[in-house]
Amino acid sequence: MRILLNLFFFIALAFGADGSIEVVKKVDTLPSLAIEDGTTAYDDSLKKSFFKTLVSDVNVLSFFNVDHHPYSTQFDNTSVVLENKDKEYVIRYKIFEDSDKTFNVSMKILQKSVLVKTKNYKIKNKNLYVFVAHAMAYDLNEYMGGEPVEWMKRKVLISRLVSSGQSEIVVCDYTLTFSQRIVKGGINLFPRWANNEQTKFYYTSLNGRRPLLKEVEIATGKTSDILSSDGMMICSDVSADGKKLLVTMAPEGQPDIYLYDVAVKKSTRLTTFQGIDVNGQFMSNNRVAFISNRLGYPNLFSLTIGSNAVQQLVFSGKSNSSCSAFNDNVVYKARESSDVFEANTFNLHLISTQNGSVRRLTANGVNEFPRFSREGDAVLYVQESSQQSSIGVIRLKFNKNFLFPLIYGKIQSIDW
Amino acid sequence: MKKNVILSSVAVAMLLFSGCSTNKPTVDETSKTTAQTVVTPALESSSINSNSNSGATVASDASAAENAANNAASNSGSTAEDIAKNMTSVYFDFDKFDIREDMKANVTNDVNVAKAAAAAYSVKLEGNCDEWGSDEYNMALGLKRAQAVKTGLISEGVDAARISMVSLGKSAPVCTDKTKECWSKNRRVDFKLLP
């Protein structure tokens, strides 16, 4: 009896609390998926890149155990290729060009070798082909009944440091496969989409006498000056309807958070602390999360617009220096070592302001600049290594992180 | 008693193990849809494409003010850039923005230049940080460093109206090695002269 009792305790302790066991089991039980390419047009480099992007996307969906081998086939074949006969799912596609040079993709989803869905995609500019792959993965996710992954189709803005005193604004997809420079020359930082449609954005120009917040219309390249301030001028967040901005300004040398009304062109000061208040983020119920050193070190606080009361949100760590908010949840960056002379570790944590629960989202390295997706289901962030910058995507529900490296330069900030 | 403990253990083990089970993604096997569609309008919009490799890229007004200053000063023999070279950067400790004892002589030197050779110019203070962090807090740290130098200049008689500040964060490093000496060179305030 005692042996049996000890056995149960041993099993419970050894396996029950170990989350990694759950992950392993999930990998084993995920349905298998293979991708078949029926393309006869276009060069190999485009075909390889398209396939690679689609594989990445399907991996990020986290539904499947994805076969990374690129299988070739005839698009109209009635059966899947031999190696995929036992696969639960097969995506087959064909890239082709119209007479007017339009980029087309036809997709089939087969389940257990039976056609269950087809869809055609068309885009005028071939250079944007990665967004077609993202759209295909989006539709696959929808077919599978997954949580919406709107962020997969959105464009990402990054500020890229290319040399000392030179940083440019680049628009790209979330995997950094596509990228196009929009602003260049001098120091240009902190890009923020100005609306949900992603037709214009704000950024900070540090190339004049004072820091200047500018707005750019992507279609035309037209720029407008919005606000300037001595010292600092950063658009930290844009409200969901695009009508209000949270900006950090320092007209008297004191960095404080202001609420800017886009239509009225008027800013209202929200913080008055004689230290550092930065990084304001819209939350639910008229609240704003922000970073302040009012306790002598950077930490996460919140305030309610129209009230002077400030609430401390995080009670652990001695350096929590940036954040992103979605409704009642806040992701923040915490320094977890404080060595002046060696590489430090910065990890991202998720806190629910409703119940105070904290969850660590990254394990090691330098992880910073978190940005919630518009739906709050994913977090985009920057991971720095000694060699390069990467964009990371955290799928909160699946507890999975995916990294996509930047080819050259260092990422200063991101938005999506 | 023993029996109760055993039953409880079984219950605990069952609860823990049940957390490891997985549900397959819901798949509606009966649905078979065919759709003719195009990629979303946002992708199709020519906003990115039509401007590729052309005028869509916004050329910034980089250093226009500094160039103007140099042009204005060139007539008098020495440029603003030349004069600014006589001003000494002020360096800071890790995560700090108070002026160190060994940096006070630098500030005094800068005051002397600002009040004499650079008297005709505005002084722009550029706060810089090391590579640890590109977020707003780090930018604010650069600003507080510039503010500390500004306070030092004003206390020794430089007109506050002549001084402007900007934090560059980690955007303008003078050294990119991964050493403590290198990082310490980047925690600084530089001087620019403007007309």
Coordinates of C-alpha atoms in Angstrom, one line a residue:
Chain A
M1 CA 0.0 0.0 0.0
R2 CA 2.8 2.4 0.9
I3 CA 4.5 1.6 -2.3
L4 CA 1.4 2.4 -4.3
L5 CA 0.9 5.6 -2.3
N6 CA 4.5 6.7 -3.0
L7 CA 4.1 5.9 -6.6
F8 CA 1.1 8.2 -7.0
F9 CA 2.9 11.0 -5.3
F10 CA 6.0 10.5 -7.4
I11 CA 4.0 10.6 -10.6
A12 CA 2.1 13.7 -9.6
L13 CA 5.2 15.6 -8.6
A14 CA 7.4 14.4 -11.5
F15 CA 4.9 15.0 -14.4
G16 CA 1.8 16.8 -13.2
A17 CA 3.3 20.3 -12.8
D18 CA 5.7 20.2 -15.7
G19 CA 4.2 22.2 -18.6
S20 CA 6.8 20.9 -21.0
I21 CA 5.1 17.4 -20.9
E22 CA 2.0 19.0 -22.2
V23 CA 3.8 20.6 -25.1
V24 CA 5.4 17.4 -26.1
K25 CA 2.1 15.6 -26.1
K26 CA 0.6 18.4 -28.2
V27 CA 3.2 18.1 -30.9
D28 CA 2.6 14.4 -31.1
T29 CA -1.1 14.9 -31.4
L30 CA -1.2 17.8 -33.8
P31 CA -2.6 16.9 -37.2
S32 CA 0.0 16.6 -39.9
L33 CA 0.1 19.0 -42.8
A34 CA 2.1 19.1 -46.0
I35 CA 2.3 21.8 -48.7
E36 CA 2.3 20.9 -52.4
D37 CA 3.4 23.5 -55.0
G38 CA 1.9 23.2 -58.5
T39 CA 3.5 26.3 -59.9
T40 CA 5.0 26.2 -63.4
A41 CA 5.5 29.9 -63.8
Y42 CA 8.0 32.3 -62.0
D43 CA 11.6 31.7 -61.0
D44 CA 12.8 29.4 -58.3
S45 CA 13.8 32.1 -55.9
L46 CA 10.2 33.5 -55.8
K47 CA 8.8 30.0 -55.5
K48 CA 11.1 29.1 -52.7
S49 CA 10.4 32.3 -50.8
F50 CA 6.7 31.9 -51.2
F51 CA 6.8 28.3 -49.9
K52 CA 9.1 29.3 -47.0
T53 CA 6.7 32.1 -46.0
L54 CA 3.7 29.9 -46.2
V55 CA 5.4 27.2 -44.1
S56 CA 6.3 29.9 -41.5
D57 CA 2.7 31.2 -41.5
V58 CA 1.2 27.7 -41.0
N59 CA 3.7 27.0 -38.2
V60 CA 2.7 30.2 -36.5
L61 CA -0.9 29.1 -36.6
S62 CA 0.1 26.4 -34.2
F63 CA -2.5 24.0 -35.3
F64 CA -0.4 21.6 -37.3
N65 CA 2.7 19.5 -37.3
V66 CA 4.0 21.0 -40.6
D67 CA 6.1 19.0 -43.1
H68 CA 8.8 21.5 -44.3
H69 CA 9.6 19.6 -47.5
P70 CA 8.6 21.4 -50.7
Y71 CA 6.6 18.8 -52.7
S72 CA 6.0 19.5 -56.3
T73 CA 2.9 18.3 -58.1
Q74 CA 0.4 19.1 -60.8
F75 CA -2.1 21.5 -59.4
D76 CA -5.0 19.6 -61.0
N77 CA -3.9 16.2 -59.9
T78 CA -6.8 14.4 -58.3
S79 CA -4.7 12.8 -55.6
V80 CA -2.0 14.1 -53.3
V81 CA 1.6 13.1 -53.8
L82 CA 2.6 9.7 -52.5
E83 CA 4.5 10.9 -49.5
N84 CA 1.4 12.9 -48.3
K85 CA -1.1 10.1 -48.5
D86 CA -1.1 9.8 -44.7
K87 CA -1.1 13.5 -44.0
E88 CA -4.2 14.8 -42.4
Y89 CA -4.1 18.0 -44.4
V90 CA -2.5 19.1 -47.6
I91 CA -2.4 22.7 -48.9
R92 CA -1.8 22.7 -52.7
Y93 CA -1.3 26.0 -54.6
K94 CA -0.3 27.3 -58.0
I95 CA 1.2 30.6 -58.7
F96 CA 0.5 32.0 -62.1
E97 CA 0.5 35.3 -64.0
D98 CA -2.4 36.9 -65.9
S99 CA -2.1 38.5 -69.3
D100 CA -1.9 41.8 -67.5
K101 CA 1.0 40.6 -65.3
T102 CA -1.3 40.3 -62.2
F103 CA 0.1 37.9 -59.6
N104 CA -2.4 35.1 -59.0
V105 CA -2.5 32.1 -56.6
S106 CA -5.0 29.3 -56.5
M107 CA -5.2 27.3 -53.3
K108 CA -6.8 24.0 -52.4
I109 CA -7.2 22.6 -48.9
L110 CA -7.4 18.8 -48.9
Q111 CA -8.3 16.9 -45.8
K112 CA -7.5 13.2 -45.9
S113 CA -7.0 13.6 -49.6
V114 CA -10.4 15.1 -50.1
L115 CA -10.8 18.6 -51.4
V116 CA -12.6 20.7 -48.8
K117 CA -11.9 24.3 -49.8
T118 CA -10.5 26.3 -52.8
K119 CA -9.7 29.9 -53.0
N120 CA -8.1 32.3 -55.5
Y121 CA -6.0 35.3 -54.7
K122 CA -5.0 38.1 -57.0
I123 CA -2.6 41.0 -56.4
K124 CA -1.3 43.6 -58.9
N125 CA 2.1 44.1 -57.4
K126 CA 4.2 40.9 -57.4
N127 CA 6.5 42.3 -54.8
L128 CA 3.7 42.0 -52.2
Y129 CA 3.4 38.2 -52.7
V130 CA 4.2 37.4 -49.1
F131 CA 1.0 39.0 -48.1
V132 CA -0.8 36.5 -50.3
A133 CA 0.9 33.7 -48.4
H134 CA -0.2 35.4 -45.2
A135 CA -3.8 35.6 -46.5
M136 CA -3.8 31.9 -47.4
A137 CA -2.7 31.0 -43.9
Y138 CA -5.3 33.4 -42.5
D139 CA -8.0 31.5 -44.5
L140 CA -6.7 28.2 -43.4
N141 CA -6.9 29.4 -39.8
E142 CA -10.5 30.5 -40.4
Y143 CA -11.3 27.2 -42.0
M144 CA -9.9 25.4 -38.9
G145 CA -12.1 27.6 -36.7
G146 CA -9.1 29.2 -35.1
E147 CA -9.0 32.5 -33.2
P148 CA -8.8 35.4 -35.7
V149 CA -5.2 36.2 -36.8
E150 CA -5.9 39.6 -38.3
W151 CA -2.3 40.7 -37.4
M152 CA -0.9 38.2 -39.8
K153 CA -2.2 40.3 -42.8
R154 CA -1.2 43.6 -41.3
K155 CA 1.8 45.6 -42.3
V156 CA 4.5 46.3 -39.7
L157 CA 6.4 49.5 -39.3
I158 CA 9.9 49.4 -38.0
S159 CA 12.5 52.0 -37.3
R160 CA 15.9 50.6 -38.5
L161 CA 19.2 51.9 -37.3
V162 CA 21.6 51.5 -40.2
S163 CA 24.6 53.5 -38.9
S164 CA 25.3 56.1 -36.3
G165 CA 23.0 59.0 -36.8
Q166 CA 21.0 57.2 -39.5
S167 CA 17.8 55.4 -38.9
E168 CA 15.0 54.9 -41.4
I169 CA 11.3 53.9 -41.3
V170 CA 10.5 50.7 -43.1
V171 CA 7.2 49.1 -43.9
C172 CA 7.3 45.3 -43.9
D173 CA 5.3 42.2 -43.2
Y174 CA 5.5 40.5 -39.8
T175 CA 8.1 38.0 -41.0
L176 CA 10.3 40.7 -42.5
T177 CA 10.3 38.9 -45.8
F178 CA 8.9 42.0 -47.5
S179 CA 10.3 45.4 -46.6
Q180 CA 10.3 48.8 -48.2
R181 CA 11.9 51.9 -46.9
I182 CA 9.5 54.8 -46.5
V183 CA 11.6 57.5 -44.7
K184 CA 15.3 57.9 -44.9
G185 CA 18.0 60.4 -44.0
G186 CA 18.9 61.4 -40.4
I187 CA 17.3 60.0 -37.3
N188 CA 13.7 58.9 -37.7
L189 CA 12.2 56.9 -34.8
F190 CA 9.1 55.5 -33.2
P191 CA 6.7 55.0 -36.1
R192 CA 3.1 54.5 -35.2
W193 CA 0.2 53.6 -37.5
A194 CA -2.3 56.5 -37.5
N195 CA -5.4 54.5 -38.4
N196 CA -6.6 51.0 -38.5
E197 CA -6.5 51.0 -42.3
Q198 CA -2.8 51.6 -42.2
T199 CA -2.9 54.3 -44.8
K200 CA -0.8 56.8 -42.8
F201 CA 1.5 56.8 -39.8
Y202 CA 3.3 59.1 -37.4
Y203 CA 7.0 59.2 -36.6
T204 CA 9.6 61.2 -34.7
S205 CA 12.1 63.2 -36.7
L206 CA 15.2 64.3 -34.8
N207 CA 16.7 66.2 -37.7
G208 CA 15.6 69.7 -37.0
R209 CA 16.2 72.1 -34.1
R210 CA 13.7 70.3 -32.0
P211 CA 12.2 66.8 -32.1
L212 CA 9.2 66.8 -34.4
L213 CA 6.2 64.5 -34.8
K214 CA 5.3 64.0 -38.4
E215 CA 2.5 62.3 -40.3
V216 CA 3.1 60.5 -43.5
E217 CA 0.4 59.3 -46.0
I218 CA 1.8 56.1 -47.5
A219 CA 0.1 56.3 -50.8
T220 CA 1.5 59.8 -51.7
G221 CA 4.4 60.2 -49.4
K222 CA 2.9 63.5 -48.3
T223 CA 4.2 64.6 -44.8
S224 CA 2.6 67.0 -42.3
D225 CA 4.1 68.4 -39.1
I226 CA 2.0 67.5 -36.2
L227 CA 3.7 68.6 -32.9
S228 CA 7.1 69.5 -31.7
S229 CA 8.7 69.8 -28.3
D230 CA 12.1 70.5 -26.9
G231 CA 13.9 67.4 -25.7
M232 CA 11.5 64.6 -26.6
M233 CA 8.5 64.2 -28.9
I234 CA 7.2 60.6 -29.3
C235 CA 3.8 59.3 -30.3
S236 CA 3.5 56.4 -27.8
D237 CA 0.1 55.1 -28.7
V238 CA -2.9 55.8 -31.0
S239 CA -6.5 55.2 -29.9
A240 CA -8.4 52.5 -31.6
D241 CA -10.4 55.1 -33.6
G242 CA -7.3 57.1 -34.4
K243 CA -8.8 60.3 -32.9
K244 CA -6.5 60.5 -29.8
L245 CA -2.8 60.1 -29.3
L246 CA -0.7 59.6 -26.2
V247 CA 2.5 61.4 -26.7
T248 CA 5.6 62.0 -24.6
M249 CA 6.8 65.6 -24.7
A250 CA 9.3 67.6 -22.6
P251 CA 8.7 71.3 -23.3
E252 CA 10.4 72.2 -20.0
G253 CA 12.9 69.4 -20.0
Q254 CA 10.6 67.1 -18.0
P255 CA 9.3 64.2 -20.0
D256 CA 5.6 63.9 -19.4
I257 CA 2.6 62.2 -21.0
Y258 CA 0.1 64.2 -22.9
L259 CA -3.2 63.4 -24.6
Y260 CA -3.5 64.9 -28.1
D261 CA -6.8 65.4 -29.8
V262 CA -6.1 64.9 -33.6
A263 CA -9.2 66.9 -34.8
V264 CA -8.8 69.8 -32.4
K265 CA -5.0 69.7 -32.5
K266 CA -4.8 70.3 -28.8
S267 CA -2.8 68.5 -26.2
T268 CA -3.6 68.0 -22.5
R269 CA -1.0 67.2 -20.0
L270 CA -1.7 64.0 -18.0
T271 CA 1.3 63.6 -15.7
T272 CA 3.1 66.3 -13.7
F273 CA 5.7 64.2 -11.8
Q274 CA 9.1 65.9 -11.7
G275 CA 10.9 62.8 -13.0
I276 CA 10.4 60.6 -16.0
D277 CA 6.9 59.7 -17.2
V278 CA 6.8 58.1 -20.6
N279 CA 5.3 55.4 -22.8
G280 CA 1.6 56.1 -22.3
Q281 CA -0.7 53.3 -23.5
F282 CA -4.5 53.3 -23.8
M283 CA -6.3 50.8 -21.6
S284 CA -10.0 50.1 -21.1
N285 CA -12.2 52.4 -19.0
N286 CA -10.4 55.6 -19.8
R287 CA -7.2 54.4 -18.2
V288 CA -3.6 54.9 -19.3
A289 CA -0.7 52.6 -18.5
F290 CA 2.7 54.2 -18.5
I291 CA 6.3 54.0 -17.3
S292 CA 7.5 56.2 -14.5
N293 CA 10.6 56.4 -12.2
R294 CA 8.6 58.0 -9.3
L295 CA 9.8 55.2 -7.0
G296 CA 13.4 55.8 -8.0
Y297 CA 13.5 53.1 -10.8
P298 CA 11.4 52.6 -13.9
N299 CA 8.2 50.8 -13.2
L300 CA 4.6 50.3 -14.6
F301 CA 1.8 52.6 -13.4
S302 CA -1.7 53.5 -14.5
L303 CA -3.8 56.6 -14.3
T304 CA -7.4 57.5 -15.2
I305 CA -7.8 60.4 -17.6
G306 CA -9.2 63.3 -15.6
S307 CA -8.0 62.1 -12.3
N308 CA -4.7 62.8 -10.5
A309 CA -4.6 59.4 -8.8
V310 CA -1.8 57.1 -10.0
Q311 CA -1.7 53.3 -9.3
Q312 CA 1.3 51.1 -9.3
L313 CA 0.7 48.0 -11.4
V314 CA 3.8 45.9 -10.9
F315 CA 5.4 45.1 -7.6
S316 CA 8.3 43.0 -8.6
G317 CA 11.6 43.8 -10.4
K318 CA 13.7 47.0 -10.2
S319 CA 13.6 48.0 -13.8
N320 CA 10.4 47.7 -15.8
S321 CA 11.0 50.2 -18.6
S322 CA 8.5 49.8 -21.4
C323 CA 5.0 48.5 -21.9
S324 CA 2.1 47.9 -24.3
A325 CA -1.5 47.7 -23.2
F326 CA -4.7 46.0 -24.4
N327 CA -7.8 46.6 -22.3
D328 CA -6.9 45.2 -18.9
N329 CA -3.7 43.5 -19.9
V330 CA -0.3 45.0 -20.1
V331 CA 2.9 43.5 -21.4
Y332 CA 6.0 45.0 -19.9
K333 CA 9.8 44.7 -20.3
A334 CA 11.7 43.8 -17.1
R335 CA 15.5 43.9 -16.7
E336 CA 16.3 40.7 -14.8
S337 CA 20.0 41.3 -14.3
S338 CA 21.8 44.6 -13.5
D339 CA 25.3 44.1 -14.4
V340 CA 26.9 47.4 -15.5
F341 CA 29.6 45.7 -17.5
E342 CA 28.1 42.6 -19.0
A343 CA 25.2 41.7 -21.2
N344 CA 21.9 42.0 -19.3
T345 CA 18.7 39.9 -19.6
F346 CA 15.5 41.6 -20.4
N347 CA 12.3 39.6 -20.5
L348 CA 8.7 40.4 -21.3
H349 CA 5.9 39.7 -18.8
L350 CA 2.1 39.9 -19.1
I351 CA 0.1 41.2 -16.3
S352 CA -3.7 41.2 -15.9
T353 CA -4.7 44.4 -14.0
Q354 CA -7.9 42.7 -13.1
N355 CA -6.4 40.0 -11.0
G356 CA -2.8 40.9 -10.8
S357 CA -1.5 37.7 -12.3
V358 CA 1.8 37.9 -14.0
R359 CA 3.1 35.5 -16.7
R360 CA 6.6 35.6 -18.2
L361 CA 6.5 35.5 -22.0
T362 CA 10.2 35.2 -22.9
A363 CA 12.9 33.1 -21.4
N364 CA 16.3 34.8 -22.0
G365 CA 18.2 37.4 -24.0
V366 CA 17.3 41.0 -24.7
N367 CA 13.6 41.2 -25.4
E368 CA 12.0 44.6 -25.7
F369 CA 9.5 46.9 -27.4
P370 CA 6.4 44.8 -26.9
R371 CA 3.3 45.7 -29.0
F372 CA -0.1 44.1 -28.6
S373 CA -1.9 43.2 -31.8
R374 CA -5.1 45.2 -32.4
E375 CA -7.2 42.2 -31.2
G376 CA -4.9 41.6 -28.2
D377 CA -4.3 38.0 -29.0
A378 CA -0.6 38.3 -30.0
V379 CA 2.4 40.4 -29.0
L380 CA 5.0 41.6 -31.4
Y381 CA 8.4 42.4 -29.9
V382 CA 12.1 43.0 -30.7
Q383 CA 14.7 40.5 -29.7
E384 CA 18.3 41.8 -29.8
S385 CA 21.3 39.6 -30.0
S386 CA 25.0 40.6 -30.5
Q387 CA 24.7 39.9 -34.2
Q388 CA 21.3 41.0 -35.2
S389 CA 17.7 42.1 -34.4
S390 CA 14.7 39.9 -34.8
I391 CA 11.0 40.5 -34.7
G392 CA 9.3 38.1 -32.4
V393 CA 5.6 37.1 -32.3
I394 CA 4.1 35.7 -29.2
R395 CA 0.8 33.9 -29.6
L396 CA -0.6 34.3 -26.1
K397 CA -3.2 31.5 -26.2
F398 CA -0.7 28.9 -27.5
N399 CA 2.2 30.2 -25.3
K400 CA 4.5 30.0 -28.4
N401 CA 7.1 32.5 -29.6
F402 CA 8.3 32.8 -33.2
L403 CA 11.4 34.8 -34.3
F404 CA 12.1 36.4 -37.7
P405 CA 15.5 38.0 -38.2
L406 CA 16.3 41.3 -39.8
I407 CA 18.8 41.0 -42.6
Y408 CA 20.7 44.2 -41.8
G409 CA 20.6 47.0 -39.3
K410 CA 19.1 47.0 -35.8
I411 CA 15.4 47.5 -35.0
Q412 CA 14.8 50.6 -32.9
S413 CA 11.1 50.3 -32.6
I414 CA 8.1 48.6 -34.2
D415 CA 4.3 49.0 -34.6
W416 CA 1.7 46.9 -36.3
Chain B
M1 CA -7.2 6.9 6.8
K2 CA -4.8 5.3 4.4
K3 CA -7.6 4.6 2.0
N4 CA -8.6 8.3 2.0
V5 CA -5.1 9.4 1.3
I6 CA -4.8 6.9 -1.6
L7 CA -8.1 8.1 -3.1
S8 CA -7.0 11.7 -2.8
S9 CA -3.8 10.9 -4.5
V10 CA -5.6 9.2 -7.3
A11 CA -7.8 12.2 -7.7
V12 CA -4.9 14.6 -7.7
A13 CA -3.0 12.5 -10.3
M14 CA -6.1 12.3 -12.5
L15 CA -6.6 16.0 -12.3
L16 CA -3.0 16.7 -13.2
F17 CA -2.9 14.3 -16.0
S18 CA -6.2 15.5 -17.4
G19 CA -4.5 18.8 -18.0
C20 CA -2.1 17.2 -20.4
S21 CA -4.8 15.9 -22.8
T22 CA -5.3 17.8 -26.0
N23 CA -8.2 18.5 -28.2
K24 CA -7.7 18.4 -31.9
P25 CA -8.6 21.6 -33.7
T26 CA -12.2 21.7 -34.5
V27 CA -12.7 20.8 -38.2
D28 CA -16.0 21.0 -40.0
E29 CA -15.6 18.1 -42.3
T30 CA -18.9 18.8 -44.0
S31 CA -18.1 22.2 -45.2
K32 CA -16.8 22.5 -48.7
T33 CA -16.7 26.0 -49.9
T34 CA -15.4 27.6 -53.1
A35 CA -14.7 31.3 -53.1
Q36 CA -13.4 33.6 -55.8
T37 CA -11.8 36.4 -54.0
V38 CA -9.0 38.9 -54.1
V39 CA -6.5 39.8 -51.4
T40 CA -7.7 42.5 -49.0
P41 CA -7.9 46.0 -50.2
A42 CA -5.1 47.1 -47.9
L43 CA -2.7 44.7 -49.7
E44 CA -4.0 45.6 -53.1
S45 CA -3.7 49.3 -52.5
S46 CA -1.0 50.9 -54.5
S47 CA 0.2 52.8 -51.4
I48 CA 3.3 50.7 -51.1
N49 CA 3.8 49.5 -54.6
S50 CA 3.3 52.5 -56.8
N51 CA 5.9 54.3 -54.8
S52 CA 8.6 51.7 -54.8
N53 CA 12.0 52.9 -55.6
S54 CA 10.7 56.3 -56.3
G55 CA 9.3 59.4 -54.7
A56 CA 7.5 57.6 -51.9
T57 CA 10.6 57.6 -49.8
V58 CA 10.5 60.7 -47.7
A59 CA 13.9 62.4 -47.7
S60 CA 14.2 64.0 -44.3
D61 CA 15.4 67.5 -43.5
A62 CA 18.5 66.1 -41.9
S63 CA 20.9 68.6 -40.3
A64 CA 19.5 71.6 -42.3
A65 CA 19.9 73.8 -39.3
E66 CA 23.5 72.7 -38.8
N67 CA 24.3 73.3 -42.4
A68 CA 22.8 76.8 -42.2
A69 CA 24.8 77.5 -39.1
N70 CA 28.0 76.5 -40.9
N71 CA 27.2 78.5 -44.0
A72 CA 26.5 81.6 -41.9
A73 CA 29.7 81.2 -39.9
S74 CA 31.9 80.4 -42.9
N75 CA 32.1 84.1 -43.7
S76 CA 33.8 84.8 -40.4
G77 CA 36.5 82.3 -40.9
S78 CA 35.6 79.5 -38.5
T79 CA 32.5 77.4 -38.9
A80 CA 30.0 76.6 -36.2
E81 CA 31.3 73.0 -36.5
D82 CA 34.9 74.2 -35.8
I83 CA 33.8 76.1 -32.8
A84 CA 31.7 73.2 -31.5
K85 CA 34.8 71.0 -31.6
N86 CA 36.2 73.1 -28.8
M87 CA 33.3 72.1 -26.6
T88 CA 33.8 68.9 -24.7
S89 CA 31.3 66.1 -24.4
V90 CA 30.0 65.3 -20.9
Y91 CA 30.0 61.6 -19.9
F92 CA 27.7 59.8 -17.5
D93 CA 27.6 56.7 -15.4
F94 CA 25.3 53.7 -16.2
D95 CA 21.7 54.5 -15.7
K96 CA 22.6 57.9 -14.2
F97 CA 22.0 61.5 -15.2
D98 CA 23.9 63.5 -12.6
I99 CA 27.1 65.3 -13.6
R100 CA 30.1 63.4 -12.2
E101 CA 32.9 65.3 -10.4
D102 CA 35.3 64.6 -13.1
M103 CA 33.0 66.1 -15.7
K104 CA 32.5 69.4 -14.1
A105 CA 35.6 70.8 -15.7
N106 CA 34.2 69.8 -19.1
V107 CA 31.0 71.8 -18.3
T108 CA 33.0 74.8 -17.3
N109 CA 35.0 74.6 -20.5
D110 CA 31.7 74.4 -22.5
V111 CA 30.4 77.4 -20.6
N112 CA 33.5 79.4 -21.6
V113 CA 33.2 78.5 -25.3
A114 CA 29.4 79.2 -25.3
K115 CA 30.0 82.6 -23.8
A116 CA 32.9 83.6 -26.1
A117 CA 33.6 81.9 -29.5
A118 CA 30.1 80.5 -29.7
A119 CA 28.3 83.6 -28.3
A120 CA 26.5 84.2 -31.6
Y121 CA 25.0 80.7 -31.8
S122 CA 22.3 78.8 -30.1
V123 CA 23.5 75.7 -28.3
K124 CA 21.9 72.3 -29.0
L125 CA 22.5 69.7 -26.4
E126 CA 22.2 66.1 -27.7
G127 CA 21.7 63.5 -25.0
N128 CA 22.9 60.0 -25.8
C129 CA 22.6 56.5 -24.2
D130 CA 24.4 53.2 -24.5
E131 CA 22.9 50.3 -26.4
W132 CA 20.8 49.0 -23.4
G133 CA 17.3 49.7 -24.5
S134 CA 15.7 51.6 -27.4
D135 CA 12.5 52.4 -25.6
E136 CA 11.1 55.7 -24.5
Y137 CA 12.6 55.4 -21.0
N138 CA 16.1 55.3 -22.4
M139 CA 15.3 58.3 -24.6
A140 CA 14.1 60.1 -21.4
L141 CA 17.4 59.2 -19.7
G142 CA 19.3 60.9 -22.6
L143 CA 17.1 63.9 -22.1
K144 CA 17.7 64.1 -18.4
R145 CA 21.4 64.0 -19.2
A146 CA 21.0 67.0 -21.6
Q147 CA 18.9 68.7 -18.9
A148 CA 21.7 68.2 -16.3
V149 CA 24.2 69.9 -18.7
K150 CA 21.7 72.6 -19.5
T151 CA 21.3 73.3 -15.8
G152 CA 25.1 73.5 -15.5
L153 CA 25.4 75.9 -18.4
I154 CA 22.7 78.2 -17.0
S155 CA 24.2 78.2 -13.5
E156 CA 27.4 79.5 -15.0
G157 CA 25.8 82.3 -16.9
V158 CA 24.7 80.9 -20.3
D159 CA 21.3 82.3 -21.4
A160 CA 18.7 79.6 -21.1
A161 CA 17.0 81.0 -24.3
R162 CA 20.0 80.0 -26.3
I163 CA 19.8 76.3 -25.3
S164 CA 17.7 73.6 -26.9
M165 CA 17.8 69.9 -26.2
V166 CA 17.2 66.6 -27.9
S167 CA 17.6 63.0 -26.8
L168 CA 19.0 60.7 -29.5
G169 CA 18.8 57.6 -27.3
K170 CA 21.1 55.0 -28.7
S171 CA 20.8 56.3 -32.3
A172 CA 24.1 58.0 -32.5
P173 CA 26.8 55.9 -30.9
V174 CA 30.4 56.9 -31.3
C175 CA 31.5 53.3 -30.5
T176 CA 29.8 50.0 -31.3
D177 CA 32.1 47.5 -29.6
K178 CA 30.6 45.3 -26.9
T179 CA 32.8 46.5 -24.1
K180 CA 32.3 48.6 -21.0
E181 CA 34.7 51.2 -22.3
C182 CA 32.7 51.5 -25.4
W183 CA 29.4 51.7 -23.6
S184 CA 30.7 54.5 -21.4
K185 CA 31.7 56.6 -24.4
N186 CA 28.1 56.5 -25.6
R187 CA 26.5 57.7 -22.3
R188 CA 27.2 61.4 -23.1
V189 CA 25.9 64.8 -24.0
D190 CA 27.3 66.4 -27.2
F191 CA 27.1 70.0 -28.4
K192 CA 25.9 71.4 -31.7
L193 CA 25.8 75.1 -32.6
L194 CA 22.9 76.5 -34.5
P195 CA 22.3 80.0 -35.9

